[in-house]
């Protein structure tokens, strides 16, 4: 299906790139860029006022740096001199105001220039420990600029062992920071980014996944149990949703869900105050990581998935209807304005209308094509969560064969997704909603109405 290819950026095994990804840019990338104009004391940097270390470029050309690198590359020990250089001169460069405009590049350069190419395995391990300890302290400093704290945490997540794989001791620090509600959300998000990298590195190795699960799952469940929204800040709700989505994406790589974790994921699936995309990822996590021992009520979960699919489409339609209403009554007179009549009701030539190649008036799309494609992705992912297209995986198969109702729902969602992907237009989205929405109960006839005496109208006489 073409929707799978078009929506690969939304795939659950990747960092969420749905609208909440704006959060990542806001809390990490934007924070980094904002560092250009931030000011701060160069705490702990150049305490002796040595101008040779007044910026990263000068540090790289300093004799002390050359001596450190030669000693580490030559297999020398991480002795007191090496530790002093790293902790007192080199690593504090991250917080130096002179480096603020290039802090992201300097963070990466620190790992490549100071912590890589260390020939002695013990020295490499000790150097990494020193760097991690320094950056953990810096990330936790309340009086440090956010851009510095975020980069310190990102550096911990980027530490590598001699084989260029993620350095495993850092995973516990990242997990602890991610779950630490006392840290700024931007720093916690940076920790989640690093933790996800460590989780991904265990792919395909069962023993490593188990070890990582022992470290990561407690932090993940702590985040999943945080409230979706905080009453004082809408921005916090977006940040909480982003972290929850990232955690849900990690779970399938950490083995089968325990009953407690599965219950947390099911709760998120059913939380109306969560974003739709977070709830979609919850369905994916249940399908990918649920197992016989997860104690998942598959019938209830499948019903919830169907309700979520309908709710997602209803929100898109409601937003379009509100936009139309706002446009109709945006004039000073409170009356519908020319060119603002409902789609399909405007005569040819009315202002605000376009024409197609045949000369026929076009209908304004109040639901953008991008929103239609997003809806197609959601429907496809939810269908796959219930039962994959090849019928080999999915929640419907937990504990036995898939029920006919589950198969039918998965097929309906998949068909709607394919149609909407092929024709990403408002009319198709509205049709998908009409097809998927449960029919309203039929009105009771007079014969079906309870008798005045309180007996059922159909009750046998004399009873």
PDB file of C-alpha atoms in Angstrom, residues 206-410:
ATOM      1  CA  UNK A 206      17.744 -11.342  23.407  1.00  0.00           C
ATOM      2  CA  UNK A 207      20.170 -11.234  26.348  1.00  0.00           C
ATOM      3  CA  UNK A 208      20.981  -7.574  25.793  1.00  0.00           C
ATOM      4  CA  UNK A 209      17.294  -6.770  25.434  1.00  0.00           C
ATOM      5  CA  UNK A 210      16.587  -8.365  28.795  1.00  0.00           C
ATOM      6  CA  UNK A 211      19.357  -6.397  30.470  1.00  0.00           C
ATOM      7  CA  UNK A 212      18.159  -3.193  28.844  1.00  0.00           C
ATOM      8  CA  UNK A 213      14.562  -3.915  29.825  1.00  0.00           C
ATOM      9  CA  UNK A 214      15.580  -4.090  33.476  1.00  0.00           C
ATOM     10  CA  UNK A 215      16.987  -0.564  33.152  1.00  0.00           C
ATOM     11  CA  UNK A 216      14.551   1.067  30.746  1.00  0.00           C
ATOM     12  CA  UNK A 217      11.111  -0.365  31.547  1.00  0.00           C
ATOM     13  CA  UNK A 218      10.847   1.154  35.061  1.00  0.00           C
ATOM     14  CA  UNK A 219      11.599   4.584  33.595  1.00  0.00           C
ATOM     15  CA  UNK A 220       9.176   4.019  30.731  1.00  0.00           C
ATOM     16  CA  UNK A 221       6.337   2.998  33.028  1.00  0.00           C
ATOM     17  CA  UNK A 222       7.020   5.988  35.277  1.00  0.00           C
ATOM     18  CA  UNK A 223       6.624   8.284  32.263  1.00  0.00           C
ATOM     19  CA  UNK A 224       3.499   6.486  31.056  1.00  0.00           C
ATOM     20  CA  UNK A 225       1.943   6.981  34.476  1.00  0.00           C
ATOM     21  CA  UNK A 226       2.490  10.733  34.472  1.00  0.00           C
ATOM     22  CA  UNK A 227      -0.650  12.789  33.753  1.00  0.00           C
ATOM     23  CA  UNK A 228      -1.280  13.562  30.120  1.00  0.00           C
ATOM     24  CA  UNK A 229      -1.910  17.215  30.880  1.00  0.00           C
ATOM     25  CA  UNK A 230      -0.757  19.645  33.508  1.00  0.00           C
ATOM     26  CA  UNK A 231      -3.360  22.214  34.461  1.00  0.00           C
ATOM     27  CA  UNK A 232      -1.048  25.220  34.235  1.00  0.00           C
ATOM     28  CA  UNK A 233       0.490  24.620  30.808  1.00  0.00           C
ATOM     29  CA  UNK A 234      -0.762  23.336  27.466  1.00  0.00           C
ATOM     30  CA  UNK A 235       2.845  23.128  26.293  1.00  0.00           C
ATOM     31  CA  UNK A 236       3.530  20.618  29.045  1.00  0.00           C
ATOM     32  CA  UNK A 237       0.751  18.419  27.672  1.00  0.00           C
ATOM     33  CA  UNK A 238       2.503  18.297  24.305  1.00  0.00           C
ATOM     34  CA  UNK A 239       5.820  17.464  25.954  1.00  0.00           C
ATOM     35  CA  UNK A 240       4.240  14.725  28.071  1.00  0.00           C
ATOM     36  CA  UNK A 241       2.625  13.226  24.986  1.00  0.00           C
ATOM     37  CA  UNK A 242       5.943  13.300  23.143  1.00  0.00           C
ATOM     38  CA  UNK A 243       7.713  11.412  25.907  1.00  0.00           C
ATOM     39  CA  UNK A 244       4.876   8.901  26.186  1.00  0.00           C
ATOM     40  CA  UNK A 245       4.987   8.278  22.436  1.00  0.00           C
ATOM     41  CA  UNK A 246       8.745   7.752  22.492  1.00  0.00           C
ATOM     42  CA  UNK A 247       8.409   5.313  25.387  1.00  0.00           C
ATOM     43  CA  UNK A 248       5.651   3.385  23.631  1.00  0.00           C
ATOM     44  CA  UNK A 249       7.910   3.075  20.602  1.00  0.00           C
ATOM     45  CA  UNK A 250      10.659   1.556  22.777  1.00  0.00           C
ATOM     46  CA  UNK A 251       8.523  -1.111  24.429  1.00  0.00           C
ATOM     47  CA  UNK A 252       8.350  -3.556  21.478  1.00  0.00           C
ATOM     48  CA  UNK A 253      12.150  -3.762  21.510  1.00  0.00           C
ATOM     49  CA  UNK A 254      12.288  -4.775  25.171  1.00  0.00           C
ATOM     50  CA  UNK A 255      10.483  -8.096  25.136  1.00  0.00           C
ATOM     51  CA  UNK A 256       6.973  -9.164  26.068  1.00  0.00           C
ATOM     52  CA  UNK A 257       4.899  -6.740  28.107  1.00  0.00           C
ATOM     53  CA  UNK A 258       4.323  -7.612  31.719  1.00  0.00           C
ATOM     54  CA  UNK A 259       0.670  -7.502  32.840  1.00  0.00           C
ATOM     55  CA  UNK A 260       1.309  -4.250  34.729  1.00  0.00           C
ATOM     56  CA  UNK A 261       2.966  -2.538  31.767  1.00  0.00           C
ATOM     57  CA  UNK A 262       0.308  -3.843  29.395  1.00  0.00           C
ATOM     58  CA  UNK A 263      -2.357  -2.357  31.670  1.00  0.00           C
ATOM     59  CA  UNK A 264      -0.597   1.021  31.512  1.00  0.00           C
ATOM     60  CA  UNK A 265      -0.545   0.884  27.710  1.00  0.00           C
ATOM     61  CA  UNK A 266      -4.226  -0.110  27.542  1.00  0.00           C
ATOM     62  CA  UNK A 267      -5.066   2.824  29.793  1.00  0.00           C
ATOM     63  CA  UNK A 268      -3.304   5.227  27.442  1.00  0.00           C
ATOM     64  CA  UNK A 269      -5.121   3.684  24.477  1.00  0.00           C
ATOM     65  CA  UNK A 270      -8.386   4.670  26.165  1.00  0.00           C
ATOM     66  CA  UNK A 271      -7.373   8.129  27.447  1.00  0.00           C
ATOM     67  CA  UNK A 272      -9.419  10.764  25.638  1.00  0.00           C
ATOM     68  CA  UNK A 273      -7.125  13.564  26.818  1.00  0.00           C
ATOM     69  CA  UNK A 274      -4.144  12.019  25.064  1.00  0.00           C
ATOM     70  CA  UNK A 275      -3.322  12.986  21.504  1.00  0.00           C
ATOM     71  CA  UNK A 276      -4.650  10.604  18.850  1.00  0.00           C
ATOM     72  CA  UNK A 277      -1.154   9.696  17.681  1.00  0.00           C
ATOM     73  CA  UNK A 278      -0.049   8.669  21.167  1.00  0.00           C
ATOM     74  CA  UNK A 279      -3.063   6.392  21.420  1.00  0.00           C
ATOM     75  CA  UNK A 280      -2.301   4.930  17.990  1.00  0.00           C
ATOM     76  CA  UNK A 281       1.201   4.120  19.192  1.00  0.00           C
ATOM     77  CA  UNK A 282      -0.282   2.467  22.271  1.00  0.00           C
ATOM     78  CA  UNK A 283      -2.238   0.137  19.994  1.00  0.00           C
ATOM     79  CA  UNK A 284       0.938  -0.641  18.065  1.00  0.00           C
ATOM     80  CA  UNK A 285       2.854  -1.383  21.265  1.00  0.00           C
ATOM     81  CA  UNK A 286       0.165  -3.802  22.453  1.00  0.00           C
ATOM     82  CA  UNK A 287       0.223  -5.610  19.114  1.00  0.00           C
ATOM     83  CA  UNK A 288       4.003  -5.788  18.894  1.00  0.00           C
ATOM     84  CA  UNK A 289       4.867  -6.580  22.513  1.00  0.00           C
ATOM     85  CA  UNK A 290       1.752  -8.218  23.914  1.00  0.00           C
ATOM     86  CA  UNK A 291       1.977 -11.928  24.595  1.00  0.00           C
ATOM     87  CA  UNK A 292       0.202 -14.821  26.289  1.00  0.00           C
ATOM     88  CA  UNK A 293       1.442 -13.698  29.694  1.00  0.00           C
ATOM     89  CA  UNK A 294       0.513 -10.024  29.232  1.00  0.00           C
ATOM     90  CA  UNK A 295      -3.091 -10.626  30.353  1.00  0.00           C
ATOM     91  CA  UNK A 296      -4.569  -8.434  27.618  1.00  0.00           C
ATOM     92  CA  UNK A 297      -8.327  -8.495  27.150  1.00  0.00           C
ATOM     93  CA  UNK A 298      -8.127  -8.655  23.386  1.00  0.00           C
ATOM     94  CA  UNK A 299     -11.863  -8.210  22.760  1.00  0.00           C
ATOM     95  CA  UNK A 300     -11.938  -5.021  24.825  1.00  0.00           C
ATOM     96  CA  UNK A 301      -8.743  -3.696  23.212  1.00  0.00           C
ATOM     97  CA  UNK A 302     -10.030  -4.347  19.693  1.00  0.00           C
ATOM     98  CA  UNK A 303     -13.242  -2.542  20.561  1.00  0.00           C
ATOM     99  CA  UNK A 304     -11.164   0.387  21.847  1.00  0.00           C
ATOM    100  CA  UNK A 305      -9.162   0.459  18.616  1.00  0.00           C
ATOM    101  CA  UNK A 306     -12.335   0.649  16.572  1.00  0.00           C
ATOM    102  CA  UNK A 307     -13.604   3.497  18.745  1.00  0.00           C
ATOM    103  CA  UNK A 308     -10.257   5.284  18.399  1.00  0.00           C
ATOM    104  CA  UNK A 309     -10.373   5.060  14.602  1.00  0.00           C
ATOM    105  CA  UNK A 310     -13.823   6.612  14.578  1.00  0.00           C
ATOM    106  CA  UNK A 311     -12.854   9.274  17.119  1.00  0.00           C
ATOM    107  CA  UNK A 312      -9.801  10.284  15.060  1.00  0.00           C
ATOM    108  CA  UNK A 313     -11.921  10.836  11.948  1.00  0.00           C
ATOM    109  CA  UNK A 314     -14.586  12.653  13.960  1.00  0.00           C
ATOM    110  CA  UNK A 315     -11.996  15.125  15.228  1.00  0.00           C
ATOM    111  CA  UNK A 316     -10.857  15.912  11.688  1.00  0.00           C
ATOM    112  CA  UNK A 317     -14.442  16.418  10.551  1.00  0.00           C
ATOM    113  CA  UNK A 318     -15.316  18.505  13.618  1.00  0.00           C
ATOM    114  CA  UNK A 319     -12.326  20.780  12.978  1.00  0.00           C
ATOM    115  CA  UNK A 320     -13.449  21.275   9.375  1.00  0.00           C
ATOM    116  CA  UNK A 321     -17.030  21.983  10.415  1.00  0.00           C
ATOM    117  CA  UNK A 322     -15.865  24.534  12.979  1.00  0.00           C
ATOM    118  CA  UNK A 323     -13.680  26.235  10.372  1.00  0.00           C
ATOM    119  CA  UNK A 324     -16.620  26.455   8.006  1.00  0.00           C
ATOM    120  CA  UNK A 325     -18.873  27.863  10.727  1.00  0.00           C
ATOM    121  CA  UNK A 326     -16.248  30.433  11.726  1.00  0.00           C
ATOM    122  CA  UNK A 327     -15.921  31.546   8.121  1.00  0.00           C
ATOM    123  CA  UNK A 328     -19.666  31.758   7.576  1.00  0.00           C
ATOM    124  CA  UNK A 329     -20.180  34.034  10.551  1.00  0.00           C
ATOM    125  CA  UNK A 330     -16.962  36.041  10.494  1.00  0.00           C
ATOM    126  CA  UNK A 331     -18.582  39.168   9.030  1.00  0.00           C
ATOM    127  CA  UNK A 332     -19.683  42.125  11.102  1.00  0.00           C
ATOM    128  CA  UNK A 333     -23.320  41.410  10.346  1.00  0.00           C
ATOM    129  CA  UNK A 334     -23.089  37.886  11.632  1.00  0.00           C
ATOM    130  CA  UNK A 335     -24.462  36.576   8.337  1.00  0.00           C
ATOM    131  CA  UNK A 336     -22.819  34.102   5.962  1.00  0.00           C
ATOM    132  CA  UNK A 337     -20.354  35.873   3.693  1.00  0.00           C
ATOM    133  CA  UNK A 338     -20.188  35.557  -0.116  1.00  0.00           C
ATOM    134  CA  UNK A 339     -17.962  32.673  -1.094  1.00  0.00           C
ATOM    135  CA  UNK A 340     -18.266  31.100   2.385  1.00  0.00           C
ATOM    136  CA  UNK A 341     -21.248  28.828   1.774  1.00  0.00           C
ATOM    137  CA  UNK A 342     -20.906  25.109   2.526  1.00  0.00           C
ATOM    138  CA  UNK A 343     -18.957  23.025  -0.014  1.00  0.00           C
ATOM    139  CA  UNK A 344     -21.103  21.975  -2.956  1.00  0.00           C
ATOM    140  CA  UNK A 345     -23.678  24.742  -2.466  1.00  0.00           C
ATOM    141  CA  UNK A 346     -21.900  27.636  -4.203  1.00  0.00           C
ATOM    142  CA  UNK A 347     -23.021  28.425  -7.744  1.00  0.00           C
ATOM    143  CA  UNK A 348     -20.436  28.650 -10.552  1.00  0.00           C
ATOM    144  CA  UNK A 349     -18.649  31.947 -10.694  1.00  0.00           C
ATOM    145  CA  UNK A 350     -19.259  32.905  -7.059  1.00  0.00           C
ATOM    146  CA  UNK A 351     -16.238  34.719  -5.549  1.00  0.00           C
ATOM    147  CA  UNK A 352     -13.823  32.467  -3.708  1.00  0.00           C
ATOM    148  CA  UNK A 353     -14.441  29.499  -5.998  1.00  0.00           C
ATOM    149  CA  UNK A 354     -11.890  27.934  -8.292  1.00  0.00           C
ATOM    150  CA  UNK A 355     -12.497  25.874 -11.403  1.00  0.00           C
ATOM    151  CA  UNK A 356     -11.096  22.531 -12.469  1.00  0.00           C
ATOM    152  CA  UNK A 357      -9.686  21.837 -15.983  1.00  0.00           C
ATOM    153  CA  UNK A 358     -13.206  21.092 -17.234  1.00  0.00           C
ATOM    154  CA  UNK A 359     -14.461  24.493 -16.145  1.00  0.00           C
ATOM    155  CA  UNK A 360     -16.506  23.107 -13.280  1.00  0.00           C
ATOM    156  CA  UNK A 361     -16.341  24.841  -9.898  1.00  0.00           C
ATOM    157  CA  UNK A 362     -14.066  23.139  -7.396  1.00  0.00           C
ATOM    158  CA  UNK A 363     -15.129  22.372  -3.855  1.00  0.00           C
ATOM    159  CA  UNK A 364     -12.947  23.925  -1.182  1.00  0.00           C
ATOM    160  CA  UNK A 365     -11.137  21.356   0.922  1.00  0.00           C
ATOM    161  CA  UNK A 366     -11.521  22.273   4.576  1.00  0.00           C
ATOM    162  CA  UNK A 367      -9.591  19.153   5.580  1.00  0.00           C
ATOM    163  CA  UNK A 368      -6.097  19.491   4.044  1.00  0.00           C
ATOM    164  CA  UNK A 369      -4.603  16.663   2.021  1.00  0.00           C
ATOM    165  CA  UNK A 370      -1.913  16.287   4.678  1.00  0.00           C
ATOM    166  CA  UNK A 371      -4.582  15.661   7.318  1.00  0.00           C
ATOM    167  CA  UNK A 372      -6.199  13.090   5.027  1.00  0.00           C
ATOM    168  CA  UNK A 373      -2.890  11.291   4.610  1.00  0.00           C
ATOM    169  CA  UNK A 374      -2.355  11.379   8.358  1.00  0.00           C
ATOM    170  CA  UNK A 375      -5.794   9.853   8.805  1.00  0.00           C
ATOM    171  CA  UNK A 376      -4.913   7.142   6.276  1.00  0.00           C
ATOM    172  CA  UNK A 377      -1.750   6.325   8.231  1.00  0.00           C
ATOM    173  CA  UNK A 378      -3.689   6.117  11.484  1.00  0.00           C
ATOM    174  CA  UNK A 379      -6.298   3.781  10.007  1.00  0.00           C
ATOM    175  CA  UNK A 380      -3.651   1.543   8.447  1.00  0.00           C
ATOM    176  CA  UNK A 381      -1.630   1.291  11.665  1.00  0.00           C
ATOM    177  CA  UNK A 382      -4.728   0.517  13.720  1.00  0.00           C
ATOM    178  CA  UNK A 383      -5.748  -2.155  11.234  1.00  0.00           C
ATOM    179  CA  UNK A 384      -2.302  -3.730  11.474  1.00  0.00           C
ATOM    180  CA  UNK A 385      -2.485  -3.632  15.266  1.00  0.00           C
ATOM    181  CA  UNK A 386      -5.661  -5.695  15.170  1.00  0.00           C
ATOM    182  CA  UNK A 387      -4.502  -8.111  12.470  1.00  0.00           C
ATOM    183  CA  UNK A 388      -1.756  -7.710   9.898  1.00  0.00           C
ATOM    184  CA  UNK A 389      -2.524  -7.945   6.216  1.00  0.00           C
ATOM    185  CA  UNK A 390      -1.005 -11.435   6.078  1.00  0.00           C
ATOM    186  CA  UNK A 391      -3.029 -12.484   9.168  1.00  0.00           C
ATOM    187  CA  UNK A 392       0.123 -13.630  10.975  1.00  0.00           C
ATOM    188  CA  UNK A 393       0.354 -11.057  13.775  1.00  0.00           C
ATOM    189  CA  UNK A 394      -1.898  -8.795  15.775  1.00  0.00           C
ATOM    190  CA  UNK A 395      -3.909  -8.442  18.943  1.00  0.00           C
ATOM    191  CA  UNK A 396      -6.685 -10.555  17.436  1.00  0.00           C
ATOM    192  CA  UNK A 397      -4.412 -13.607  17.557  1.00  0.00           C
ATOM    193  CA  UNK A 398      -3.601 -13.381  21.277  1.00  0.00           C
ATOM    194  CA  UNK A 399      -4.745 -16.585  22.934  1.00  0.00           C
ATOM    195  CA  UNK A 400      -6.021 -18.212  19.758  1.00  0.00           C
ATOM    196  CA  UNK A 401      -7.644 -17.537  16.420  1.00  0.00           C
ATOM    197  CA  UNK A 402      -8.973 -14.159  15.401  1.00  0.00           C
ATOM    198  CA  UNK A 403     -12.702 -13.686  15.749  1.00  0.00           C
ATOM    199  CA  UNK A 404     -14.746 -12.874  12.621  1.00  0.00           C
ATOM    200  CA  UNK A 405     -15.595  -9.467  14.118  1.00  0.00           C
ATOM    201  CA  UNK A 406     -11.900  -8.641  14.584  1.00  0.00           C
ATOM    202  CA  UNK A 407     -11.052  -9.734  11.050  1.00  0.00           C
ATOM    203  CA  UNK A 408     -13.913  -7.651   9.665  1.00  0.00           C
ATOM    204  CA  UNK A 409     -12.856  -4.542  11.597  1.00  0.00           C
ATOM    205  CA  UNK A 410      -9.223  -4.857  10.496  1.00  0.00           C
TER     206      UNK A 410
END
